[in-house]
Amino acid sequence: RCQPGLATIITSLLFLGNNCIDGFAPSTTVIMPRALFGNHAMCNSAASTKLFGGNGIDPDHDLKEEEEASRMAPSKNSTPPSAMFATLTGGGPPLDVDDTQLLLYDVFLLVNLSVSISFLVIHRMNFSYLPSSLNEGALLSICWIVAGLANGAFLSSAVDGHYDPMGADYEKGGPRAAGLLAISTFVGTSSLRIMIALGMAVVQHRPVGIGGEELIPLQILFGLVLMSGWRSVHSVNTPRI
C-alpha cells in the first residue's frame, strides 16, 4: 500500500499535469475524476469540439471531419449521364437525342435493309426467313443507336457534321460532313455487330454465319452506301435556323 505522503504527491503531480499540458495554464478549474470523465465524454459526444485525454482541445479535428463528410455526401447538383460520358470519352458528344424522328427513320431503313437483303438476295422470296431477318434488323438498329450516341449522330448539329454554321470552318460541314459522320457511325455499328456474332459463336460453340448472321457482309456493304446517302440527303433538305 502506498504511504499517505506519496499518494498526496502523486495526486498533486496529476493535478498540475492535467492543467499545464498542451499550453493550458494552471487554473482553479475543478477536474473531474477520470472515471467520471469517460462517462461525461460519452454523454456529450455531440459537442462541436472534442477533448482527448492528454491531447487537449483540437479545433482542427472537426474541420477535418466536416471536409470528409462533404466529400462523402452526394452532391446536390449530380452529374448527368451525358456529362459523365463526355468526361470518360475525353470530351465526346453528350448522350442526347435531339431528333427522335431522324432516329426512327434510321431504324426503319436498317430493318428494311435487312429484310430486303434476306428476301430479295439471299433467300430469294422465301417468307420463312422473314422472322430471322426482322430480328437481324432489330439487332443492327440497336448497334446503330449505340454507335450513334457515341458519335452524336442524333444531335441537331449532326446535319452539319458537328460544324458550327456560323463558324469559320463551316465549309467543311454541310451534307458532306453529315455523310462522313454517318459512315463513321456505321463502321462502329458494323464492328459492334461482328463482335456480337463472334461472342455468340463462342458461347454457343458454333460457327459464325448461322441465322441472321449470314446477312452481315451485305449489310456492311449496302449499309455504308444507304446510311451515308440518306444522311447527306437529310442534311441538304434540313433548314438551318
PDB file of C-alpha atoms in Angstrom:
ATOM      1  CA  ARG A   1       0.000   0.000   0.000  1.00  0.00           C
ATOM      2  CA  CYS A   2       1.239   3.499  -0.775  1.00  0.00           C
ATOM      3  CA  GLN A   3       2.118   5.862   2.044  1.00  0.00           C
ATOM      4  CA  PRO A   4      -0.229   8.870   2.551  1.00  0.00           C
ATOM      5  CA  GLY A   5       2.544  11.328   1.730  1.00  0.00           C
ATOM      6  CA  LEU A   6       3.344   9.566  -1.568  1.00  0.00           C
ATOM      7  CA  ALA A   7      -0.331   9.481  -2.552  1.00  0.00           C
ATOM      8  CA  THR A   8      -0.572  13.234  -1.923  1.00  0.00           C
ATOM      9  CA  ILE A   9       2.490  13.914  -4.089  1.00  0.00           C
ATOM     10  CA  ILE A  10       1.132  11.759  -6.979  1.00  0.00           C
ATOM     11  CA  THR A  11      -2.262  13.481  -6.784  1.00  0.00           C
ATOM     12  CA  SER A  12      -0.631  16.904  -6.892  1.00  0.00           C
ATOM     13  CA  LEU A  13       1.510  15.966  -9.917  1.00  0.00           C
ATOM     14  CA  LEU A  14      -1.529  14.662 -11.816  1.00  0.00           C
ATOM     15  CA  PHE A  15      -3.395  17.862 -10.987  1.00  0.00           C
ATOM     16  CA  LEU A  16      -0.574  20.064 -12.312  1.00  0.00           C
ATOM     17  CA  GLY A  17      -0.002  17.861 -15.386  1.00  0.00           C
ATOM     18  CA  ASN A  18      -3.648  17.986 -16.483  1.00  0.00           C
ATOM     19  CA  ASN A  19      -3.655  21.788 -16.196  1.00  0.00           C
ATOM     20  CA  CYS A  20      -0.246  22.551 -17.736  1.00  0.00           C
ATOM     21  CA  ILE A  21      -0.048  20.115 -20.662  1.00  0.00           C
ATOM     22  CA  ASP A  22      -0.571  21.321 -24.284  1.00  0.00           C
ATOM     23  CA  GLY A  23      -0.320  25.017 -23.442  1.00  0.00           C
ATOM     24  CA  PHE A  24      -3.095  25.221 -20.863  1.00  0.00           C
ATOM     25  CA  ALA A  25      -2.116  27.431 -17.922  1.00  0.00           C
ATOM     26  CA  PRO A  26      -2.793  26.230 -14.400  1.00  0.00           C
ATOM     27  CA  SER A  27      -6.175  27.330 -13.154  1.00  0.00           C
ATOM     28  CA  THR A  28      -8.556  26.684 -10.319  1.00  0.00           C
ATOM     29  CA  THR A  29     -10.977  24.722 -12.539  1.00  0.00           C
ATOM     30  CA  VAL A  30     -12.243  21.582 -10.862  1.00  0.00           C
ATOM     31  CA  ILE A  31     -11.130  18.489 -12.766  1.00  0.00           C
ATOM     32  CA  MET A  32     -13.472  15.532 -12.792  1.00  0.00           C
ATOM     33  CA  PRO A  33     -12.069  12.137 -11.864  1.00  0.00           C
ATOM     34  CA  ARG A  34     -11.081  10.044 -14.863  1.00  0.00           C
ATOM     35  CA  ALA A  35     -13.818   7.528 -14.208  1.00  0.00           C
ATOM     36  CA  LEU A  36     -16.425  10.268 -14.383  1.00  0.00           C
ATOM     37  CA  PHE A  37     -14.641  11.980 -17.267  1.00  0.00           C
ATOM     38  CA  GLY A  38     -15.246   8.972 -19.563  1.00  0.00           C
ATOM     39  CA  ASN A  39     -18.984   8.963 -18.812  1.00  0.00           C
ATOM     40  CA  HIS A  40     -19.170  12.729 -19.328  1.00  0.00           C
ATOM     41  CA  ALA A  41     -17.460  12.464 -22.710  1.00  0.00           C
ATOM     42  CA  MET A  42     -19.875   9.744 -23.832  1.00  0.00           C
ATOM     43  CA  CYS A  43     -22.870  11.838 -22.838  1.00  0.00           C
ATOM     44  CA  ASN A  44     -21.553  14.902 -24.684  1.00  0.00           C
ATOM     45  CA  SER A  45     -20.297  13.186 -27.824  1.00  0.00           C
ATOM     46  CA  ALA A  46     -22.270  15.626 -29.991  1.00  0.00           C
ATOM     47  CA  ALA A  47     -20.250  18.641 -28.866  1.00  0.00           C
ATOM     48  CA  SER A  48     -18.761  20.910 -31.507  1.00  0.00           C
ATOM     49  CA  THR A  49     -15.214  20.272 -30.288  1.00  0.00           C
ATOM     50  CA  LYS A  50     -13.699  17.111 -28.884  1.00  0.00           C
ATOM     51  CA  LEU A  51     -11.468  16.791 -25.901  1.00  0.00           C
ATOM     52  CA  PHE A  52      -8.971  13.943 -25.896  1.00  0.00           C
ATOM     53  CA  GLY A  53      -7.232  12.950 -22.696  1.00  0.00           C
ATOM     54  CA  GLY A  54      -3.624  14.134 -22.796  1.00  0.00           C
ATOM     55  CA  ASN A  55      -4.058  15.873 -26.158  1.00  0.00           C
ATOM     56  CA  GLY A  56      -6.034  18.965 -25.248  1.00  0.00           C
ATOM     57  CA  ILE A  57      -8.649  20.535 -27.499  1.00  0.00           C
ATOM     58  CA  ASP A  58      -8.045  20.053 -31.228  1.00  0.00           C
ATOM     59  CA  PRO A  59     -10.001  22.822 -33.057  1.00  0.00           C
ATOM     60  CA  ASP A  60      -8.987  21.455 -36.465  1.00  0.00           C
ATOM     61  CA  HIS A  61     -10.392  17.999 -35.826  1.00  0.00           C
ATOM     62  CA  ASP A  62     -13.996  18.955 -36.503  1.00  0.00           C
ATOM     63  CA  LEU A  63     -12.995  20.839 -39.669  1.00  0.00           C
ATOM     64  CA  LYS A  64     -11.331  17.710 -40.992  1.00  0.00           C
ATOM     65  CA  GLU A  65     -14.401  15.620 -40.234  1.00  0.00           C
ATOM     66  CA  GLU A  66     -16.680  18.165 -41.932  1.00  0.00           C
ATOM     67  CA  GLU A  67     -14.485  18.142 -45.033  1.00  0.00           C
ATOM     68  CA  GLU A  68     -14.543  14.333 -45.157  1.00  0.00           C
ATOM     69  CA  ALA A  69     -18.318  14.301 -44.698  1.00  0.00           C
ATOM     70  CA  SER A  70     -18.771  16.827 -47.500  1.00  0.00           C
ATOM     71  CA  ARG A  71     -16.645  14.696 -49.806  1.00  0.00           C
ATOM     72  CA  MET A  72     -18.568  11.529 -48.970  1.00  0.00           C
ATOM     73  CA  ALA A  73     -22.018  13.141 -49.187  1.00  0.00           C
ATOM     74  CA  PRO A  74     -23.684  13.092 -52.657  1.00  0.00           C
ATOM     75  CA  SER A  75     -23.679  16.408 -54.428  1.00  0.00           C
ATOM     76  CA  LYS A  76     -26.957  18.226 -54.907  1.00  0.00           C
ATOM     77  CA  ASN A  77     -26.025  19.003 -58.494  1.00  0.00           C
ATOM     78  CA  SER A  78     -25.284  15.435 -59.556  1.00  0.00           C
ATOM     79  CA  THR A  79     -23.501  14.992 -62.855  1.00  0.00           C
ATOM     80  CA  PRO A  80     -25.868  13.877 -65.636  1.00  0.00           C
ATOM     81  CA  PRO A  81     -25.016  10.708 -67.600  1.00  0.00           C
ATOM     82  CA  SER A  82     -24.217  12.719 -70.715  1.00  0.00           C
ATOM     83  CA  ALA A  83     -21.619  14.793 -68.876  1.00  0.00           C
ATOM     84  CA  MET A  84     -20.130  11.665 -67.297  1.00  0.00           C
ATOM     85  CA  PHE A  85     -19.878  10.041 -70.726  1.00  0.00           C
ATOM     86  CA  ALA A  86     -18.230  13.147 -72.142  1.00  0.00           C
ATOM     87  CA  THR A  87     -15.731  13.075 -69.297  1.00  0.00           C
ATOM     88  CA  LEU A  88     -14.942   9.390 -69.787  1.00  0.00           C
ATOM     89  CA  THR A  89     -14.537   9.763 -73.549  1.00  0.00           C
ATOM     90  CA  GLY A  90     -12.347  12.850 -73.303  1.00  0.00           C
ATOM     91  CA  GLY A  91     -14.895  15.495 -74.263  1.00  0.00           C
ATOM     92  CA  GLY A  92     -17.069  13.437 -76.609  1.00  0.00           C
ATOM     93  CA  PRO A  93     -20.633  14.356 -77.614  1.00  0.00           C
ATOM     94  CA  PRO A  94     -23.382  14.135 -74.977  1.00  0.00           C
ATOM     95  CA  LEU A  95     -25.700  11.134 -74.800  1.00  0.00           C
ATOM     96  CA  ASP A  96     -28.713  13.025 -76.109  1.00  0.00           C
ATOM     97  CA  VAL A  97     -31.282  12.522 -78.847  1.00  0.00           C
ATOM     98  CA  ASP A  98     -32.435  15.850 -80.278  1.00  0.00           C
ATOM     99  CA  ASP A  99     -34.189  14.491 -83.377  1.00  0.00           C
ATOM    100  CA  THR A 100     -36.325  11.475 -82.488  1.00  0.00           C
ATOM    101  CA  GLN A 101     -37.889  11.314 -85.950  1.00  0.00           C
ATOM    102  CA  LEU A 102     -34.449  11.014 -87.507  1.00  0.00           C
ATOM    103  CA  LEU A 103     -33.596   8.114 -85.201  1.00  0.00           C
ATOM    104  CA  LEU A 104     -36.860   6.321 -86.002  1.00  0.00           C
ATOM    105  CA  TYR A 105     -36.293   6.722 -89.729  1.00  0.00           C
ATOM    106  CA  ASP A 106     -32.775   5.352 -89.338  1.00  0.00           C
ATOM    107  CA  VAL A 107     -34.222   2.288 -87.619  1.00  0.00           C
ATOM    108  CA  PHE A 108     -36.809   1.883 -90.374  1.00  0.00           C
ATOM    109  CA  LEU A 109     -34.122   1.982 -93.058  1.00  0.00           C
ATOM    110  CA  LEU A 110     -31.894  -0.538 -91.267  1.00  0.00           C
ATOM    111  CA  VAL A 111     -34.715  -3.013 -90.653  1.00  0.00           C
ATOM    112  CA  ASN A 112     -35.845  -2.599 -94.257  1.00  0.00           C
ATOM    113  CA  LEU A 113     -32.250  -3.174 -95.393  1.00  0.00           C
ATOM    114  CA  SER A 114     -32.005  -6.494 -93.532  1.00  0.00           C
ATOM    115  CA  VAL A 115     -35.393  -7.712 -94.742  1.00  0.00           C
ATOM    116  CA  SER A 116     -34.628  -6.730 -98.335  1.00  0.00           C
ATOM    117  CA  ILE A 117     -31.248  -8.487 -98.349  1.00  0.00           C
ATOM    118  CA  SER A 118     -32.768 -11.638 -96.883  1.00  0.00           C
ATOM    119  CA  PHE A 119     -35.920 -11.688 -99.015  1.00  0.00           C
ATOM    120  CA  LEU A 120     -34.542 -10.464-102.357  1.00  0.00           C
ATOM    121  CA  VAL A 121     -30.900 -11.570-102.421  1.00  0.00           C
ATOM    122  CA  ILE A 122     -30.043 -14.449-100.104  1.00  0.00           C
ATOM    123  CA  HIS A 123     -33.219 -16.494 -99.674  1.00  0.00           C
ATOM    124  CA  ARG A 124     -34.979 -15.415-102.875  1.00  0.00           C
ATOM    125  CA  MET A 125     -38.643 -14.799-101.974  1.00  0.00           C
ATOM    126  CA  ASN A 126     -38.702 -17.273 -99.100  1.00  0.00           C
ATOM    127  CA  PHE A 127     -41.105 -15.948 -96.472  1.00  0.00           C
ATOM    128  CA  SER A 128     -39.965 -18.424 -93.813  1.00  0.00           C
ATOM    129  CA  TYR A 129     -36.821 -16.329 -93.249  1.00  0.00           C
ATOM    130  CA  LEU A 130     -38.702 -13.090 -92.553  1.00  0.00           C
ATOM    131  CA  PRO A 131     -38.664 -13.503 -88.736  1.00  0.00           C
ATOM    132  CA  SER A 132     -34.891 -14.039 -88.651  1.00  0.00           C
ATOM    133  CA  SER A 133     -34.340 -11.049 -90.952  1.00  0.00           C
ATOM    134  CA  LEU A 134     -36.519  -8.846 -88.756  1.00  0.00           C
ATOM    135  CA  ASN A 135     -34.554  -9.996 -85.721  1.00  0.00           C
ATOM    136  CA  GLU A 136     -31.316  -9.205 -87.508  1.00  0.00           C
ATOM    137  CA  GLY A 137     -32.605  -5.766 -88.477  1.00  0.00           C
ATOM    138  CA  ALA A 138     -33.588  -5.032 -84.882  1.00  0.00           C
ATOM    139  CA  LEU A 139     -30.157  -6.076 -83.625  1.00  0.00           C
ATOM    140  CA  LEU A 140     -28.456  -3.953 -86.269  1.00  0.00           C
ATOM    141  CA  SER A 141     -30.622  -0.999 -85.234  1.00  0.00           C
ATOM    142  CA  ILE A 142     -29.558  -1.400 -81.607  1.00  0.00           C
ATOM    143  CA  CYS A 143     -25.916  -1.350 -82.681  1.00  0.00           C
ATOM    144  CA  TRP A 144     -26.613   1.756 -84.762  1.00  0.00           C
ATOM    145  CA  ILE A 145     -28.217   3.537 -81.817  1.00  0.00           C
ATOM    146  CA  VAL A 146     -25.267   2.738 -79.537  1.00  0.00           C
ATOM    147  CA  ALA A 147     -22.728   3.882 -82.122  1.00  0.00           C
ATOM    148  CA  GLY A 148     -24.856   6.937 -82.950  1.00  0.00           C
ATOM    149  CA  LEU A 149     -24.990   8.027 -79.328  1.00  0.00           C
ATOM    150  CA  ALA A 150     -21.213   7.719 -79.132  1.00  0.00           C
ATOM    151  CA  ASN A 151     -20.792   9.847 -82.291  1.00  0.00           C
ATOM    152  CA  GLY A 152     -23.602  12.325 -81.577  1.00  0.00           C
ATOM    153  CA  ALA A 153     -25.440  11.202 -84.722  1.00  0.00           C
ATOM    154  CA  PHE A 154     -28.830  12.154 -83.270  1.00  0.00           C
ATOM    155  CA  LEU A 155     -27.936  15.674 -82.194  1.00  0.00           C
ATOM    156  CA  SER A 156     -29.154  18.747 -84.016  1.00  0.00           C
ATOM    157  CA  SER A 157     -25.591  19.549 -85.090  1.00  0.00           C
ATOM    158  CA  ALA A 158     -25.288  16.196 -86.896  1.00  0.00           C
ATOM    159  CA  VAL A 159     -26.829  17.717 -90.046  1.00  0.00           C
ATOM    160  CA  ASP A 160     -23.600  19.711 -90.432  1.00  0.00           C
ATOM    161  CA  GLY A 161     -21.223  17.058 -89.141  1.00  0.00           C
ATOM    162  CA  HIS A 162     -20.973  18.956 -85.814  1.00  0.00           C
ATOM    163  CA  TYR A 163     -19.551  22.060 -87.516  1.00  0.00           C
ATOM    164  CA  ASP A 164     -20.858  25.449 -86.448  1.00  0.00           C
ATOM    165  CA  PRO A 165     -22.856  27.057 -89.286  1.00  0.00           C
ATOM    166  CA  MET A 166     -21.616  30.468 -88.133  1.00  0.00           C
ATOM    167  CA  GLY A 167     -18.019  29.349 -87.682  1.00  0.00           C
ATOM    168  CA  ALA A 168     -15.031  29.854 -89.945  1.00  0.00           C
ATOM    169  CA  ASP A 169     -14.743  26.109 -90.697  1.00  0.00           C
ATOM    170  CA  TYR A 170     -18.294  25.709 -91.922  1.00  0.00           C
ATOM    171  CA  GLU A 171     -17.104  24.927 -95.448  1.00  0.00           C
ATOM    172  CA  LYS A 172     -16.019  21.572 -94.005  1.00  0.00           C
ATOM    173  CA  GLY A 173     -19.565  20.926 -92.792  1.00  0.00           C
ATOM    174  CA  GLY A 174     -22.813  20.524 -94.638  1.00  0.00           C
ATOM    175  CA  PRO A 175     -24.045  17.381 -96.420  1.00  0.00           C
ATOM    176  CA  ARG A 176     -20.535  16.027 -96.968  1.00  0.00           C
ATOM    177  CA  ALA A 177     -19.705  16.155 -93.275  1.00  0.00           C
ATOM    178  CA  ALA A 178     -23.091  14.618 -92.411  1.00  0.00           C
ATOM    179  CA  GLY A 179     -22.393  11.743 -94.790  1.00  0.00           C
ATOM    180  CA  LEU A 180     -18.929  11.189 -93.304  1.00  0.00           C
ATOM    181  CA  LEU A 181     -20.442  11.162 -89.833  1.00  0.00           C
ATOM    182  CA  ALA A 182     -22.905   8.502 -90.972  1.00  0.00           C
ATOM    183  CA  ILE A 183     -20.042   6.413 -92.401  1.00  0.00           C
ATOM    184  CA  SER A 184     -18.153   6.672 -89.134  1.00  0.00           C
ATOM    185  CA  THR A 185     -21.273   5.695 -87.211  1.00  0.00           C
ATOM    186  CA  PHE A 186     -21.979   2.713 -89.452  1.00  0.00           C
ATOM    187  CA  VAL A 187     -18.390   1.500 -89.148  1.00  0.00           C
ATOM    188  CA  GLY A 188     -18.905   1.436 -85.390  1.00  0.00           C
ATOM    189  CA  THR A 189     -22.251  -0.290 -85.917  1.00  0.00           C
ATOM    190  CA  SER A 190     -20.651  -2.999 -88.065  1.00  0.00           C
ATOM    191  CA  SER A 191     -17.876  -3.502 -85.524  1.00  0.00           C
ATOM    192  CA  LEU A 192     -20.402  -4.000 -82.735  1.00  0.00           C
ATOM    193  CA  ARG A 193     -22.426  -6.441 -84.841  1.00  0.00           C
ATOM    194  CA  ILE A 194     -19.349  -8.513 -85.702  1.00  0.00           C
ATOM    195  CA  MET A 195     -18.269  -8.600 -82.059  1.00  0.00           C
ATOM    196  CA  ILE A 196     -21.740  -9.796 -81.040  1.00  0.00           C
ATOM    197  CA  ALA A 197     -21.658 -12.508 -83.713  1.00  0.00           C
ATOM    198  CA  LEU A 198     -18.232 -13.713 -82.584  1.00  0.00           C
ATOM    199  CA  GLY A 199     -19.292 -13.672 -78.936  1.00  0.00           C
ATOM    200  CA  MET A 200     -22.461 -15.657 -79.621  1.00  0.00           C
ATOM    201  CA  ALA A 201     -20.487 -18.192 -81.666  1.00  0.00           C
ATOM    202  CA  VAL A 202     -18.059 -18.720 -78.791  1.00  0.00           C
ATOM    203  CA  VAL A 203     -20.827 -19.032 -76.194  1.00  0.00           C
ATOM    204  CA  GLN A 204     -22.941 -21.414 -78.273  1.00  0.00           C
ATOM    205  CA  HIS A 205     -19.930 -23.382 -79.638  1.00  0.00           C
ATOM    206  CA  ARG A 206     -20.963 -22.993 -83.263  1.00  0.00           C
ATOM    207  CA  PRO A 207     -19.525 -21.441 -86.423  1.00  0.00           C
ATOM    208  CA  VAL A 208     -20.242 -17.837 -87.363  1.00  0.00           C
ATOM    209  CA  GLY A 209     -22.825 -17.207 -90.078  1.00  0.00           C
ATOM    210  CA  ILE A 210     -25.877 -19.086 -88.840  1.00  0.00           C
ATOM    211  CA  GLY A 211     -29.293 -17.465 -88.854  1.00  0.00           C
ATOM    212  CA  GLY A 212     -29.311 -13.732 -89.420  1.00  0.00           C
ATOM    213  CA  GLU A 213     -25.505 -13.551 -89.265  1.00  0.00           C
ATOM    214  CA  GLU A 214     -25.325 -14.595 -92.902  1.00  0.00           C
ATOM    215  CA  LEU A 215     -26.658 -11.137 -93.793  1.00  0.00           C
ATOM    216  CA  ILE A 216     -23.751  -9.282 -92.179  1.00  0.00           C
ATOM    217  CA  PRO A 217     -21.430  -8.992 -95.244  1.00  0.00           C
ATOM    218  CA  LEU A 218     -24.126  -7.453 -97.444  1.00  0.00           C
ATOM    219  CA  GLN A 219     -25.406  -5.342 -94.573  1.00  0.00           C
ATOM    220  CA  ILE A 220     -21.987  -3.738 -94.237  1.00  0.00           C
ATOM    221  CA  LEU A 221     -21.648  -3.135 -97.986  1.00  0.00           C
ATOM    222  CA  PHE A 222     -25.103  -1.713 -98.663  1.00  0.00           C
ATOM    223  CA  GLY A 223     -25.458  -0.118 -95.240  1.00  0.00           C
ATOM    224  CA  LEU A 224     -22.480   2.171 -95.758  1.00  0.00           C
ATOM    225  CA  VAL A 225     -23.960   3.451 -99.010  1.00  0.00           C
ATOM    226  CA  LEU A 226     -27.527   3.662 -97.702  1.00  0.00           C
ATOM    227  CA  MET A 227     -26.873   5.476 -94.424  1.00  0.00           C
ATOM    228  CA  SER A 228     -24.279   7.909 -95.772  1.00  0.00           C
ATOM    229  CA  GLY A 229     -26.510   8.802 -98.717  1.00  0.00           C
ATOM    230  CA  TRP A 230     -29.576   9.165 -96.516  1.00  0.00           C
ATOM    231  CA  ARG A 231     -27.844  11.427 -94.027  1.00  0.00           C
ATOM    232  CA  SER A 232     -26.436  13.581 -96.845  1.00  0.00           C
ATOM    233  CA  VAL A 233     -29.891  13.998 -98.390  1.00  0.00           C
ATOM    234  CA  HIS A 234     -31.324  14.774 -94.958  1.00  0.00           C
ATOM    235  CA  SER A 235     -28.664  17.456 -94.451  1.00  0.00           C
ATOM    236  CA  VAL A 236     -29.467  19.080 -97.787  1.00  0.00           C
ATOM    237  CA  ASN A 237     -33.185  19.272 -97.037  1.00  0.00           C
ATOM    238  CA  THR A 238     -32.920  20.363 -93.411  1.00  0.00           C
ATOM    239  CA  PRO A 239     -33.391  24.127 -92.913  1.00  0.00           C
ATOM    240  CA  ARG A 240     -30.878  25.895 -90.683  1.00  0.00           C
ATOM    241  CA  ILE A 241     -32.229  28.284 -88.120  1.00  0.00           C
TER     242      ILE A 241
END
